[in-house]
Amino acid sequence: MAPGAFANNGPDEDYAGGITASVVITCIVAASGGAIFGYDIGISGGVTTMVPFLQKFFPSILRNAAEAKTNMYCLYNSQTLTAFTSSLYIAGLASSLVASRLTASFGRRNIMVLGGFTFLAGAAINGGAENIFMLILGRILLGLGVGFTNQATPVYLSEMAPPKWRGAFNVGFQFFLGFGVVIASVINLGAFRVNWGWRLSLGFAVVPAAIMTIGALLISDTPSSLVLRGKLEQAKQSLIKARGIGTDVEPELNDLIKSSAIAKAATEEPFATIFERQYRPHLVMSILIPLFQQATGINIIAFYGPVIFQSVGFGHNGALLAALALASTNFVCIMVSGAVVDRFGRRFLLLEAVVTGVSGTEHVSKGSGILMLILMCIYVAGFAWSWGPLVWLIPSEIFPMKIRTTGQSISVAVNFAVTFVLTQTFLSMLCHFKFGAFLFYASWNVVMTVFVLLFLPETKGIPLDSMYVVWEEHWYWHRFVKARSSRVMS
């Protein structure tokens, strides 16, 4: 069998029911959690180029610029400034690991609500910050909120969506993430014109957080989560609403009950269980998929886009307009992913991405600013319909119930850990290596593509409780999972 191939027909028949208004509304509300993460990604880069913001918190950067003590590549090379951006991701790493146990015990929806309230508090503190301490404290609270929602929301979407359309529903998280980036770019473009604009940019984060939090309070938890917590009647009603009144949900409910029983019978600690040999492929994917996503350098572009454009000669307004162009390209191409991910599959999109990913490696200089923007838009487009949404989808669908929240937590934690390292070091890399910094990220595309080609199985259309089949029939991973999964569907 070819690497990554498998027979796309698990032992379980497709469950009854299709796409209903209830499941669409519920998943839209849940996916809106991506907007708070996207808004934060889009807002930080623009804020760090606003003169009033720098005057208040980072005056040394303005002094360097005025005294011409550094070249443009090194203008923003400040570890304190990068800490403003990266501190969120250390907090997110910690909360995403804690969220695993909380999500299993209290449900996916409740952790989304917790994340929303925490993010609200952080946004309020940032909007009213008077010193570096308040600024970093607000960022930490934002990180805690994002860690909770990023862990719970993709799992919620994968468990709630019909198997045939799970990819499209899960891409909704990235859709709202991209929408949040666009809104942030628009806010920055208007806010930089006023002296207190940075407060508006940072404080406006309470709006998407409030929308998501209120919405989450109005939806039900997933059937899987309710079954796992012993609420069988609520789980049945949730399934009926999701799959349609009059639909026979008993087969799907019975499979959830069986998976729940297996999960509860496991005596091992979930974080120990996932390191067992039979879950080796799951663990590898939960680590490498988010690592590779960040190795594309996408968040460097998102966080420091305005900084990069100013460094190559764009004016302040031009840099923010360029960032908006990137955000808009990203948003449009996410919709492409949602339209094709369940038709062409996950592997196709990831393998296709290498073409556009490598095309962003142009020599960065003041004379090539427009060309660089065009190439970066091509690069962002390739990311937006591949690694962007799939980093949330794939880890949320490959794990059996008993380690699903643990696996998603590890995936989110790795994402945050790598993001922290890259954001903390990028401005220094830009200062010392100039355009060579982008070659570093481009080289990862080759490694990522080889890995996907050889080791990532296709998972489109497979019910969550039948996902073990993709590992059993994989040319490499079957040696780890065959003996165990042939006896129990865990």
Tab-separated table of C-alpha atoms in Angstrom:
chain	number	residue	atom	x	y	z
A	1	MET	CA	0.000	0.000	0.000
A	2	ALA	CA	1.302	3.457	-0.870
A	3	PRO	CA	2.563	5.673	1.941
A	4	GLY	CA	-0.295	7.392	3.679
A	5	ALA	CA	-2.941	5.393	1.791
A	6	PHE	CA	-5.712	3.316	3.290
A	7	ALA	CA	-9.080	1.939	2.400
A	8	ASN	CA	-11.558	4.752	3.015
A	9	ASN	CA	-14.232	2.565	4.484
A	10	GLY	CA	-14.224	1.822	8.192
A	11	PRO	CA	-16.160	-1.103	9.622
A	12	ASP	CA	-18.955	1.167	10.808
A	13	GLU	CA	-21.615	2.344	8.405
A	14	ASP	CA	-22.263	6.065	8.089
A	15	TYR	CA	-24.506	7.357	10.833
A	16	ALA	CA	-27.971	8.636	10.006
A	17	GLY	CA	-28.706	12.320	9.661
A	18	GLY	CA	-27.267	15.182	7.708
A	19	ILE	CA	-26.544	18.858	8.179
A	20	THR	CA	-29.254	20.515	10.272
A	21	ALA	CA	-29.875	24.147	11.160
A	22	SER	CA	-29.228	23.303	14.804
A	23	VAL	CA	-25.772	21.835	14.232
A	24	VAL	CA	-24.834	24.686	11.882
A	25	ILE	CA	-25.831	27.376	14.388
A	26	THR	CA	-24.186	25.541	17.259
A	27	CYS	CA	-20.923	25.079	15.387
A	28	ILE	CA	-20.889	28.703	14.185
A	29	VAL	CA	-21.202	29.870	17.777
A	30	ALA	CA	-18.441	27.498	18.899
A	31	ALA	CA	-16.167	28.355	15.977
A	32	SER	CA	-16.469	32.059	16.801
A	33	GLY	CA	-13.946	31.297	19.533
A	34	GLY	CA	-11.343	31.473	16.796
A	35	ALA	CA	-12.060	35.183	16.420
A	36	ILE	CA	-10.472	36.069	19.762
A	37	PHE	CA	-7.248	34.300	18.805
A	38	GLY	CA	-7.287	35.853	15.344
A	39	TYR	CA	-7.934	39.330	16.690
A	40	ASP	CA	-4.969	39.061	19.012
A	41	ILE	CA	-2.718	37.771	16.223
A	42	GLY	CA	-3.711	40.657	13.973
A	43	ILE	CA	-3.645	43.444	16.525
A	44	SER	CA	-0.222	43.042	18.146
A	45	GLY	CA	1.932	43.791	15.079
A	46	GLY	CA	0.116	47.026	14.266
A	47	VAL	CA	0.104	48.238	17.861
A	48	THR	CA	3.867	47.738	18.194
A	49	THR	CA	4.449	50.224	15.358
A	50	MET	CA	2.191	52.973	16.781
A	51	VAL	CA	4.298	55.915	17.954
A	52	PRO	CA	2.186	56.780	21.056
A	53	PHE	CA	2.362	53.140	22.166
A	54	LEU	CA	6.145	53.070	21.734
A	55	GLN	CA	6.514	56.438	23.491
A	56	LYS	CA	4.682	55.124	26.538
A	57	PHE	CA	6.159	51.634	26.824
A	58	PHE	CA	9.236	51.328	24.554
A	59	PRO	CA	10.831	54.793	24.129
A	60	SER	CA	14.262	53.271	23.410
A	61	ILE	CA	13.024	52.110	20.007
A	62	LEU	CA	12.066	55.650	19.047
A	63	ARG	CA	15.394	56.968	20.331
A	64	ASN	CA	17.275	54.464	18.174
A	65	ALA	CA	15.255	55.494	15.140
A	66	ALA	CA	15.794	59.233	15.767
A	67	GLU	CA	19.516	58.869	16.399
A	68	ALA	CA	20.012	56.434	13.487
A	69	LYS	CA	22.005	54.065	15.690
A	70	THR	CA	20.718	51.008	13.918
A	71	ASN	CA	19.723	49.920	10.436
A	72	MET	CA	16.055	49.389	9.629
A	73	TYR	CA	16.341	45.635	10.048
A	74	CYS	CA	17.355	46.133	13.674
A	75	LEU	CA	15.030	49.005	14.547
A	76	TYR	CA	12.572	46.853	16.495
A	77	ASN	CA	15.129	44.459	17.969
A	78	SER	CA	13.944	44.655	21.587
A	79	GLN	CA	13.496	41.616	23.814
A	80	THR	CA	10.996	43.537	25.941
A	81	LEU	CA	8.938	44.329	22.855
A	82	THR	CA	8.958	40.707	21.737
A	83	ALA	CA	7.978	39.709	25.279
A	84	PHE	CA	4.835	41.804	24.819
A	85	THR	CA	3.858	39.515	21.938
A	86	SER	CA	5.278	36.201	23.110
A	87	SER	CA	4.155	36.278	26.768
A	88	LEU	CA	0.652	35.338	25.627
A	89	TYR	CA	1.945	32.033	24.294
A	90	ILE	CA	3.666	30.910	27.470
A	91	ALA	CA	0.388	31.473	29.308
A	92	GLY	CA	-1.490	29.698	26.521
A	93	LEU	CA	0.855	26.725	26.759
A	94	ALA	CA	0.174	26.361	30.487
A	95	SER	CA	-3.595	26.740	30.221
A	96	SER	CA	-3.890	24.355	27.271
A	97	LEU	CA	-2.317	21.570	29.339
A	98	VAL	CA	-4.569	22.259	32.317
A	99	ALA	CA	-7.541	22.440	29.949
A	100	SER	CA	-7.192	18.765	29.074
A	101	ARG	CA	-8.366	17.605	32.488
A	102	LEU	CA	-10.882	20.430	32.847
A	103	THR	CA	-12.441	19.751	29.456
A	104	ALA	CA	-12.849	16.066	30.254
A	105	SER	CA	-14.360	16.790	33.669
A	106	PHE	CA	-16.539	19.833	32.973
A	107	GLY	CA	-17.225	19.629	29.258
A	108	ARG	CA	-16.044	21.335	26.102
A	109	ARG	CA	-18.593	24.135	26.203
A	110	ASN	CA	-17.870	25.163	29.784
A	111	ILE	CA	-14.149	25.495	29.097
A	112	MET	CA	-14.933	27.697	26.107
A	113	VAL	CA	-16.945	29.923	28.449
A	114	LEU	CA	-14.072	29.996	30.951
A	115	GLY	CA	-11.662	30.958	28.179
A	116	GLY	CA	-13.956	33.744	27.025
A	117	PHE	CA	-14.233	35.330	30.476
A	118	THR	CA	-10.463	35.141	31.005
A	119	PHE	CA	-9.798	36.731	27.630
A	120	LEU	CA	-12.297	39.492	28.450
A	121	ALA	CA	-10.373	40.358	31.607
A	122	GLY	CA	-7.063	40.451	29.751
A	123	ALA	CA	-8.438	42.700	27.017
A	124	ALA	CA	-9.814	45.148	29.578
A	125	ILE	CA	-6.479	45.344	31.412
A	126	ASN	CA	-4.541	45.852	28.159
A	127	GLY	CA	-6.879	48.609	27.021
A	128	GLY	CA	-6.322	50.485	30.287
A	129	ALA	CA	-2.620	49.633	30.776
A	130	GLU	CA	-0.438	52.319	32.349
A	131	ASN	CA	2.831	50.408	32.620
A	132	ILE	CA	4.678	47.350	31.323
A	133	PHE	CA	3.438	45.228	34.232
A	134	MET	CA	-0.218	45.827	33.333
A	135	LEU	CA	0.562	45.258	29.681
A	136	ILE	CA	2.193	41.867	30.294
A	137	LEU	CA	-0.447	40.867	32.884
A	138	GLY	CA	-3.160	41.528	30.333
A	139	ARG	CA	-1.282	39.481	27.742
A	140	ILE	CA	-0.973	36.586	30.180
A	141	LEU	CA	-4.728	36.594	30.820
A	142	LEU	CA	-5.331	36.721	27.073
A	143	GLY	CA	-3.040	33.723	26.731
A	144	LEU	CA	-4.893	31.769	29.389
A	145	GLY	CA	-8.166	32.466	27.609
A	146	VAL	CA	-6.817	31.511	24.198
A	147	GLY	CA	-5.298	28.324	25.623
A	148	PHE	CA	-8.662	27.196	26.981
A	149	THR	CA	-10.647	28.014	23.839
A	150	ASN	CA	-8.069	26.649	21.396
A	151	GLN	CA	-8.069	23.352	23.253
A	152	ALA	CA	-11.809	22.965	23.631
A	153	THR	CA	-13.236	24.452	20.428
A	154	PRO	CA	-11.667	22.173	17.756
A	155	VAL	CA	-12.639	19.103	19.794
A	156	TYR	CA	-16.163	20.480	20.161
A	157	LEU	CA	-16.490	21.004	16.411
A	158	SER	CA	-15.135	17.578	15.479
A	159	GLU	CA	-17.425	15.813	17.944
A	160	MET	CA	-20.527	17.763	16.960
A	161	ALA	CA	-20.173	17.713	13.174
A	162	PRO	CA	-21.479	14.901	10.920
A	163	PRO	CA	-18.460	12.710	9.955
A	164	LYS	CA	-18.898	13.410	6.233
A	165	TRP	CA	-18.592	17.154	6.781
A	166	ARG	CA	-16.297	17.236	9.803
A	167	GLY	CA	-13.509	18.980	7.897
A	168	ALA	CA	-15.692	21.839	6.710
A	169	PHE	CA	-17.199	22.390	10.152
A	170	ASN	CA	-13.795	22.355	11.834
A	171	VAL	CA	-12.396	24.828	9.302
A	172	GLY	CA	-14.972	27.204	10.786
A	173	PHE	CA	-12.556	27.788	13.663
A	174	GLN	CA	-9.861	28.963	11.253
A	175	PHE	CA	-12.478	30.955	9.327
A	176	PHE	CA	-13.277	33.007	12.415
A	177	LEU	CA	-9.581	33.208	13.261
A	178	GLY	CA	-8.953	34.752	9.842
A	179	PHE	CA	-11.949	37.048	10.285
A	180	GLY	CA	-10.492	38.222	13.597
A	181	VAL	CA	-7.183	39.050	11.898
A	182	VAL	CA	-8.998	41.129	9.251
A	183	ILE	CA	-11.011	43.044	11.862
A	184	ALA	CA	-7.837	43.717	13.844
A	185	SER	CA	-6.070	45.022	10.736
A	186	VAL	CA	-8.964	47.388	9.986
A	187	ILE	CA	-9.032	48.627	13.591
A	188	ASN	CA	-5.274	49.247	13.523
A	189	LEU	CA	-5.546	51.149	10.256
A	190	GLY	CA	-8.007	53.584	11.793
A	191	ALA	CA	-6.610	53.667	15.315
A	192	PHE	CA	-3.042	54.725	14.459
A	193	ARG	CA	-4.346	58.175	13.449
A	194	VAL	CA	-5.261	59.117	17.037
A	195	ASN	CA	-3.025	59.429	20.070
A	196	TRP	CA	-4.976	56.902	22.141
A	197	GLY	CA	-5.535	54.558	19.204
A	198	TRP	CA	-3.460	51.763	20.721
A	199	ARG	CA	-5.925	51.599	23.635
A	200	LEU	CA	-8.775	51.192	21.180
A	201	SER	CA	-6.916	48.435	19.328
A	202	LEU	CA	-6.108	46.465	22.469
A	203	GLY	CA	-9.374	47.138	24.289
A	204	PHE	CA	-11.633	46.295	21.337
A	205	ALA	CA	-10.692	42.634	21.940
A	206	VAL	CA	-13.496	42.562	24.531
A	207	VAL	CA	-16.052	42.634	21.691
A	208	PRO	CA	-15.262	39.270	20.016
A	209	ALA	CA	-14.662	37.769	23.464
A	210	ALA	CA	-18.091	38.886	24.707
A	211	ILE	CA	-19.829	37.586	21.570
A	212	MET	CA	-18.169	34.184	21.874
A	213	THR	CA	-18.761	33.892	25.618
A	214	ILE	CA	-22.454	34.799	25.478
A	215	GLY	CA	-22.945	32.480	22.523
A	216	ALA	CA	-21.219	29.587	24.277
A	217	LEU	CA	-23.535	29.982	27.258
A	218	LEU	CA	-26.503	29.357	24.946
A	219	ILE	CA	-25.377	26.141	23.237
A	220	SER	CA	-25.288	22.574	24.531
A	221	ASP	CA	-22.220	20.431	25.047
A	222	THR	CA	-21.234	17.700	22.588
A	223	PRO	CA	-22.848	14.237	22.796
A	224	SER	CA	-19.405	12.677	23.361
A	225	SER	CA	-18.689	14.927	26.320
A	226	LEU	CA	-22.134	14.382	27.830
A	227	VAL	CA	-21.843	10.600	27.508
A	228	LEU	CA	-18.376	10.666	29.042
A	229	ARG	CA	-19.806	12.554	32.032
A	230	GLY	CA	-22.729	10.130	32.408
A	231	LYS	CA	-25.456	12.455	31.086
A	232	LEU	CA	-26.956	9.976	28.628
A	233	GLU	CA	-30.388	11.540	28.204
A	234	GLN	CA	-28.852	14.960	27.526
A	235	ALA	CA	-26.451	13.322	25.087
A	236	LYS	CA	-29.341	11.714	23.210
A	237	GLN	CA	-31.208	15.003	22.986
A	238	SER	CA	-28.062	16.758	21.791
A	239	LEU	CA	-27.639	14.118	19.082
A	240	ILE	CA	-31.271	14.414	17.981
A	241	LYS	CA	-30.933	18.198	17.658
A	242	ALA	CA	-27.670	17.868	15.775
A	243	ARG	CA	-28.708	15.079	13.390
A	244	GLY	CA	-32.367	16.069	12.937
A	245	ILE	CA	-35.652	15.256	14.670
A	246	GLY	CA	-36.875	11.830	13.589
A	247	THR	CA	-33.358	10.579	12.856
A	248	ASP	CA	-32.339	7.237	14.349
A	249	VAL	CA	-29.424	8.281	16.548
A	250	GLU	CA	-29.228	5.017	18.494
A	251	PRO	CA	-26.302	3.514	16.499
A	252	GLU	CA	-24.170	6.628	16.989
A	253	LEU	CA	-25.196	6.946	20.636
A	254	ASN	CA	-24.371	3.287	21.290
A	255	ASP	CA	-20.910	3.714	19.762
A	256	LEU	CA	-20.332	6.758	21.965
A	257	ILE	CA	-21.382	4.774	25.041
A	258	LYS	CA	-18.993	1.938	24.109
A	259	SER	CA	-16.113	4.362	23.579
A	260	SER	CA	-16.939	6.069	26.856
A	261	ALA	CA	-16.916	2.749	28.691
A	262	ILE	CA	-13.485	1.960	27.273
A	263	ALA	CA	-12.249	5.398	28.274
A	264	LYS	CA	-13.573	5.054	31.828
A	265	ALA	CA	-12.181	1.525	32.179
A	266	ALA	CA	-8.686	2.789	31.506
A	267	THR	CA	-6.876	3.091	34.810
A	268	GLU	CA	-3.842	4.902	33.429
A	269	GLU	CA	-3.351	8.622	33.635
A	270	PRO	CA	-4.232	10.034	30.152
A	271	PHE	CA	-0.888	11.814	29.861
A	272	ALA	CA	0.807	8.459	30.529
A	273	THR	CA	-1.553	6.517	28.267
A	274	ILE	CA	-0.762	8.620	25.228
A	275	PHE	CA	2.897	7.589	25.507
A	276	GLU	CA	2.043	3.892	25.128
A	277	ARG	CA	3.288	2.173	21.989
A	278	GLN	CA	-0.201	1.753	20.498
A	279	TYR	CA	-0.660	5.526	20.528
A	280	ARG	CA	2.743	6.326	19.044
A	281	PRO	CA	1.334	7.656	15.747
A	282	HIS	CA	-1.185	9.817	17.606
A	283	LEU	CA	1.533	11.306	19.802
A	284	VAL	CA	3.835	11.972	16.859
A	285	MET	CA	1.063	13.790	14.997
A	286	SER	CA	0.073	15.838	18.048
A	287	ILE	CA	3.655	17.125	18.241
A	288	LEU	CA	4.794	17.440	14.634
A	289	ILE	CA	1.639	18.833	13.009
A	290	PRO	CA	1.615	22.027	15.151
A	291	LEU	CA	5.421	22.238	15.075
A	292	PHE	CA	5.436	22.173	11.276
A	293	GLN	CA	2.622	24.697	11.094
A	294	GLN	CA	4.622	27.210	13.092
A	295	ALA	CA	7.807	26.337	11.179
A	296	THR	CA	6.157	27.807	8.089
A	297	GLY	CA	6.726	31.179	9.768
A	298	ILE	CA	3.113	32.263	9.354
A	299	ASN	CA	2.760	33.833	12.773
A	300	ILE	CA	5.955	35.785	12.205
A	301	ILE	CA	4.211	37.368	9.222
A	302	ALA	CA	1.011	37.876	11.239
A	303	PHE	CA	2.685	39.337	14.336
A	304	TYR	CA	5.424	41.379	12.722
A	305	GLY	CA	4.001	42.104	9.255
A	306	PRO	CA	3.778	45.892	9.815
A	307	VAL	CA	7.253	45.849	11.387
A	308	ILE	CA	8.673	43.950	8.391
A	309	PHE	CA	7.038	46.277	5.881
A	310	GLN	CA	8.306	49.351	7.709
A	311	SER	CA	11.767	47.787	7.782
A	312	VAL	CA	11.825	47.559	3.965
A	313	GLY	CA	10.670	51.115	3.345
A	314	PHE	CA	6.883	51.210	3.620
A	315	GLY	CA	5.458	54.189	5.486
A	316	HIS	CA	3.349	53.594	8.574
A	317	ASN	CA	0.060	53.758	6.707
A	318	GLY	CA	1.472	51.657	3.864
A	319	ALA	CA	2.692	48.997	6.292
A	320	LEU	CA	-0.754	48.699	7.887
A	321	LEU	CA	-2.412	48.548	4.452
A	322	ALA	CA	-0.007	45.774	3.437
A	323	ALA	CA	-0.872	43.884	6.632
A	324	LEU	CA	-4.565	44.265	5.788
A	325	ALA	CA	-3.905	42.867	2.297
A	326	LEU	CA	-2.272	39.794	3.844
A	327	ALA	CA	-5.129	39.358	6.327
A	328	SER	CA	-7.726	39.624	3.564
A	329	THR	CA	-5.891	37.090	1.395
A	330	ASN	CA	-5.758	34.721	4.340
A	331	PHE	CA	-9.469	35.111	5.059
A	332	VAL	CA	-10.591	34.478	1.476
A	333	CYS	CA	-8.396	31.391	1.089
A	334	ILE	CA	-9.636	29.873	4.352
A	335	MET	CA	-13.050	29.691	2.679
A	336	VAL	CA	-11.440	27.739	-0.161
A	337	SER	CA	-10.216	25.205	2.377
A	338	GLY	CA	-13.680	24.820	3.887
A	339	ALA	CA	-15.112	24.138	0.449
A	340	VAL	CA	-12.644	21.441	-0.611
A	341	VAL	CA	-11.232	19.782	2.520
A	342	ASP	CA	-13.933	17.091	2.673
A	343	ARG	CA	-13.805	16.495	-1.070
A	344	PHE	CA	-10.083	16.327	-1.762
A	345	GLY	CA	-8.890	15.426	1.720
A	346	ARG	CA	-6.324	16.654	4.212
A	347	ARG	CA	-3.209	15.218	2.552
A	348	PHE	CA	-3.905	16.853	-0.812
A	349	LEU	CA	-4.092	20.324	0.716
A	350	LEU	CA	-0.959	19.849	2.807
A	351	LEU	CA	1.067	18.509	-0.120
A	352	GLU	CA	-0.136	21.272	-2.416
A	353	ALA	CA	0.943	23.924	0.094
A	354	VAL	CA	4.673	23.403	-0.560
A	355	VAL	CA	4.401	25.136	-3.952
A	356	THR	CA	3.062	28.377	-2.522
A	357	GLY	CA	5.058	28.095	0.705
A	358	VAL	CA	8.444	28.224	-1.021
A	359	SER	CA	7.424	31.104	-3.272
A	360	GLY	CA	7.747	33.616	-0.428
A	361	THR	CA	11.546	33.543	-0.262
A	362	GLU	CA	12.426	36.800	-1.978
A	363	HIS	CA	15.408	38.985	-1.054
A	364	VAL	CA	14.063	41.609	1.326
A	365	SER	CA	15.114	45.118	0.366
A	366	LYS	CA	13.528	48.547	0.140
A	367	GLY	CA	13.424	48.396	-3.654
A	368	SER	CA	11.450	45.150	-3.714
A	369	GLY	CA	8.722	46.008	-1.222
A	370	ILE	CA	5.781	45.588	-3.610
A	371	LEU	CA	7.170	42.354	-5.036
A	372	MET	CA	7.695	41.097	-1.506
A	373	LEU	CA	4.071	41.892	-0.656
A	374	ILE	CA	2.857	39.955	-3.711
A	375	LEU	CA	4.993	36.945	-2.848
A	376	MET	CA	3.866	37.073	0.767
A	377	CYS	CA	0.221	37.099	-0.369
A	378	ILE	CA	0.896	33.960	-2.436
A	379	TYR	CA	2.559	32.382	0.577
A	380	VAL	CA	-0.323	33.319	2.882
A	381	ALA	CA	-2.834	31.905	0.381
A	382	GLY	CA	-1.093	28.527	0.369
A	383	PHE	CA	-1.012	28.469	4.142
A	384	ALA	CA	-4.631	29.555	4.550
A	385	TRP	CA	-6.131	26.595	2.711
A	386	SER	CA	-3.750	24.006	4.162
A	387	TRP	CA	-1.674	24.209	7.319
A	388	GLY	CA	-3.795	27.017	8.775
A	389	PRO	CA	-7.072	25.157	9.353
A	390	LEU	CA	-5.698	21.609	9.305
A	391	VAL	CA	-3.516	22.097	12.381
A	392	TRP	CA	-6.784	22.334	14.370
A	393	LEU	CA	-8.698	19.703	12.416
A	394	ILE	CA	-6.278	16.769	12.249
A	395	PRO	CA	-5.338	16.557	15.961
A	396	SER	CA	-8.990	16.970	16.973
A	397	GLU	CA	-10.150	13.968	14.927
A	398	ILE	CA	-7.414	11.326	15.189
A	399	PHE	CA	-7.560	10.499	18.905
A	400	PRO	CA	-9.797	7.900	20.578
A	401	MET	CA	-12.153	9.304	23.188
A	402	LYS	CA	-10.100	8.400	26.252
A	403	ILE	CA	-7.120	10.517	25.175
A	404	ARG	CA	-8.846	13.001	22.865
A	405	THR	CA	-8.662	16.010	25.173
A	406	THR	CA	-5.116	15.052	26.201
A	407	GLY	CA	-3.961	14.786	22.617
A	408	GLN	CA	-5.548	18.101	21.688
A	409	SER	CA	-3.928	19.725	24.724
A	410	ILE	CA	-0.489	18.494	23.699
A	411	SER	CA	-1.059	19.748	20.173
A	412	VAL	CA	-2.122	23.212	21.338
A	413	ALA	CA	0.718	23.339	23.884
A	414	VAL	CA	3.310	22.509	21.225
A	415	ASN	CA	1.800	25.168	18.982
A	416	PHE	CA	2.107	27.773	21.730
A	417	ALA	CA	5.612	26.651	22.760
A	418	VAL	CA	7.005	26.895	19.239
A	419	THR	CA	5.177	30.187	18.669
A	420	PHE	CA	6.765	31.598	21.825
A	421	VAL	CA	10.278	30.630	20.724
A	422	LEU	CA	9.842	31.965	17.196
A	423	THR	CA	8.217	35.251	18.202
A	424	GLN	CA	10.821	35.861	20.895
A	425	THR	CA	13.709	35.310	18.486
A	426	PHE	CA	12.475	36.615	15.130
A	427	LEU	CA	13.294	40.303	15.479
A	428	SER	CA	16.820	39.373	16.507
A	429	MET	CA	17.049	37.002	13.518
A	430	LEU	CA	15.808	39.768	11.208
A	431	CYS	CA	18.439	42.116	12.610
A	432	HIS	CA	21.346	39.689	12.150
A	433	PHE	CA	20.361	37.613	9.115
A	434	LYS	CA	18.122	40.072	7.235
A	435	PHE	CA	16.367	38.254	4.361
A	436	GLY	CA	18.157	35.030	5.352
A	437	ALA	CA	15.666	34.731	8.213
A	438	PHE	CA	12.979	33.901	5.655
A	439	LEU	CA	15.132	31.224	4.026
A	440	PHE	CA	15.198	29.448	7.388
A	441	TYR	CA	11.427	29.114	7.334
A	442	ALA	CA	11.270	28.227	3.652
A	443	SER	CA	13.578	25.245	4.170
A	444	TRP	CA	11.063	23.682	6.534
A	445	ASN	CA	8.577	23.288	3.691
A	446	VAL	CA	10.627	20.461	2.219
A	447	VAL	CA	10.793	18.591	5.525
A	448	MET	CA	7.066	19.040	6.131
A	449	THR	CA	6.108	17.797	2.691
A	450	VAL	CA	8.190	14.632	2.962
A	451	PHE	CA	6.638	13.898	6.356
A	452	VAL	CA	3.072	14.328	5.086
A	453	LEU	CA	3.784	12.225	2.007
A	454	LEU	CA	5.164	9.312	4.000
A	455	PHE	CA	3.496	9.348	7.394
A	456	LEU	CA	0.178	11.209	7.449
A	457	PRO	CA	-2.864	9.033	6.578
A	458	GLU	CA	-6.023	10.476	5.053
A	459	THR	CA	-8.851	10.916	7.571
A	460	LYS	CA	-11.675	12.545	5.600
A	461	GLY	CA	-15.105	11.032	6.096
A	462	ILE	CA	-14.064	8.523	8.783
A	463	PRO	CA	-16.303	8.468	11.905
A	464	LEU	CA	-14.311	9.375	15.007
A	465	ASP	CA	-14.940	5.988	16.618
A	466	SER	CA	-13.675	4.201	13.491
A	467	MET	CA	-10.538	6.302	13.091
A	468	TYR	CA	-8.321	3.397	14.193
A	469	VAL	CA	-8.614	1.974	10.659
A	470	VAL	CA	-6.333	4.663	9.177
A	471	TRP	CA	-3.501	3.527	11.427
A	472	GLU	CA	-4.107	-0.203	10.930
A	473	GLU	CA	-3.849	0.125	7.168
A	474	HIS	CA	-0.961	2.588	7.033
A	475	TRP	CA	2.286	1.183	5.632
A	476	TYR	CA	4.314	2.261	8.684
A	477	TRP	CA	2.005	2.932	11.624
A	478	HIS	CA	0.243	-0.456	11.462
A	479	ARG	CA	3.164	-2.067	13.294
A	480	PHE	CA	2.320	0.030	16.358
A	481	VAL	CA	-1.473	-0.190	16.453
A	482	LYS	CA	-2.513	-3.416	14.667
A	483	ALA	CA	-2.468	-5.835	17.601
A	484	ARG	CA	-4.345	-3.580	20.008
A	485	SER	CA	-6.945	-2.001	17.728
A	486	SER	CA	-7.920	-5.373	16.274
A	487	ARG	CA	-9.283	-6.345	19.681
A	488	VAL	CA	-10.860	-3.109	20.877
A	489	MET	CA	-11.880	0.041	19.126
A	490	SER	CA	-10.139	2.325	21.550
